[in-house]
């Protein structure tokens, strides 16, 4: 009598506290490094992407910033670990922190300052040298200011950056953190290239538009997927 | 840290001395102060008073008097009659003269003590006089030692010395089964499946005889055990404090030493003080006789005992006199015992209501009724191991259900028992969420209707170790793998120890599940990268 009562109680009790399904969520963790000259907007881009906040004030990055963002889709969690390296030359010795272990390296330049594009050569040489497996992505920032400049300058810079993209075999994206243009796309393209996923998002090739060119670049390298 | 360097020093020396010879005698010797301070009835003051006397005497007496005193002393003189050992060549007082530090000097004298021979007794006696605990007021400082080197006062306060030695004692090794991370693989193939790395598998397979075996060599703890005996030889105060601590953790793994201890103890009829250890461990005494244990029970009381372990001492049971004193017992470990039966357990069960750990592996005579008696009376029991190879039908689901119903059991060893699916279901329903470790090796009555189904329904959400070797009727491992992956996704590792067949099944299943998960992940990611949305 007593015992059977106990059993029933125990049974109900157990049923209540049990999570009934033993379900495992897939987890994909991807590290992405952001490099480029000082004041091109690396930290802004990261903060915008992770926290959706844009701050006009400039804060110099000392060393390396690090933020994580989790994207949940159905049964999969994608976790972006974003490493943002200060652009000053003095932090170059910390480049390995941002570069090693990253599956994609985003090279940023300021569309309003052509010399920052020239610096990409050096950034690419150093960062890519440390981690040849990482997918490079070339990103021009401050598109919102760029569109107001002389159309001739716009054309020249666009062509130059496309040449850089070709040499680096890197997708090219123009973005504006302030106006939320193509910010999300950078990470989507990076992820698609890392895992060789098929992208169907339309490309933007017109000079003067926020360029988004990915299909021809970043496809042929041999690399270990980050899983 | 003077103390650290002191113990390290003596530690090193220890390898040269044969401490084995000295040990039992040290352990069993009466408290040497007895002879000196028999007029002292207050035990608490005994140390200090006897010390005071020593110093008084030292200050007043000459060399000759000192010598005589040491001659009359208990344990040290006995060592003096030991045949000279090879260590006699250790540096004499000459080396001390060359600018010695206090610690070195102390250690040297310790070594000297251990190896006194009639020839160097004079030297030793003189040297011993330099072991100043309290600064003697005598105007002439000790020979060869600069007056500045003195022991730190903390080494003269019994309470502090006891604290220090308690730390040493905590490191001392107690003979016991070596814990192992994983069970030995059953074959090279099995090892490969477990470690998924050929090289590592090879290594583990080739070393299999050493895993879990008694690898006493190169074990630092073993050394630490002997350090306690070294501490006894520092001075009188240290001797007393260390002896108390040693007797608190009463353990032997050498039968001849144990017998010698009994002999010495028997000869000392004057000392009526009972030993009240907190822990008592006898390790692998295959030939220990019941009469010897009964003898021990005359001067050893179990009223403070928390841990009683007779590890593979097949022919003895704890003496009846002890059973009534088991009220504080928390750990009863009697594996490999041929004498223990239900009658004994029923007798014991009335006195052990604080028991937390019960280990009766390979106690073939024990059956369900003994376990049920224990389960009813030990509500705090957390770990119970009944694994066996023989008389498997003695333990059935009845024991499991009794444990589940009456105790706090979290760890259950049922290897080789005749438990059924129904028994396991009842365990799951009564205590499933609390169960952490479950050993079901060789439980040949279990089928897919118990463990796999129970895991699928998450009846054992906190299970961390599951042993499932040679359970031939279990063929469905998908749920085991799913459970394992689910736990791993929460960063809680779970160990499922299977035989080659089950390990292989799980390995293949895991690969299948991983593959389908990857496909799913790719699908999800493709969907995401192609959705049009800005943040």
Short mmCIF file of C-alpha atoms in Angstrom, two decimals, chain B residues 47 157-167 241 244-245 248:
data_model
loop_
_atom_site.label_atom_id
_atom_site.label_comp_id
_atom_site.label_asym_id
_atom_site.label_seq_id
_atom_site.Cartn_x
_atom_site.Cartn_y
_atom_site.Cartn_z
CA UNK B 47 54.80 18.14 26.52
CA UNK B 157 54.55 25.71 20.10
CA UNK B 158 52.71 22.40 20.13
CA UNK B 159 49.59 23.86 18.55
CA UNK B 160 51.50 25.27 15.62
CA UNK B 161 53.63 22.19 15.17
CA UNK B 162 50.48 20.15 15.15
CA UNK B 163 49.02 22.35 12.45
CA UNK B 164 52.15 22.03 10.37
CA UNK B 165 52.28 18.29 10.76
CA UNK B 166 48.62 17.98 9.95
CA UNK B 167 49.47 19.31 6.53
CA UNK B 241 52.67 15.42 17.81
CA UNK B 244 49.29 11.29 17.61
CA UNK B 245 48.69 12.11 13.99
CA UNK B 248 44.81 8.92 13.92
#
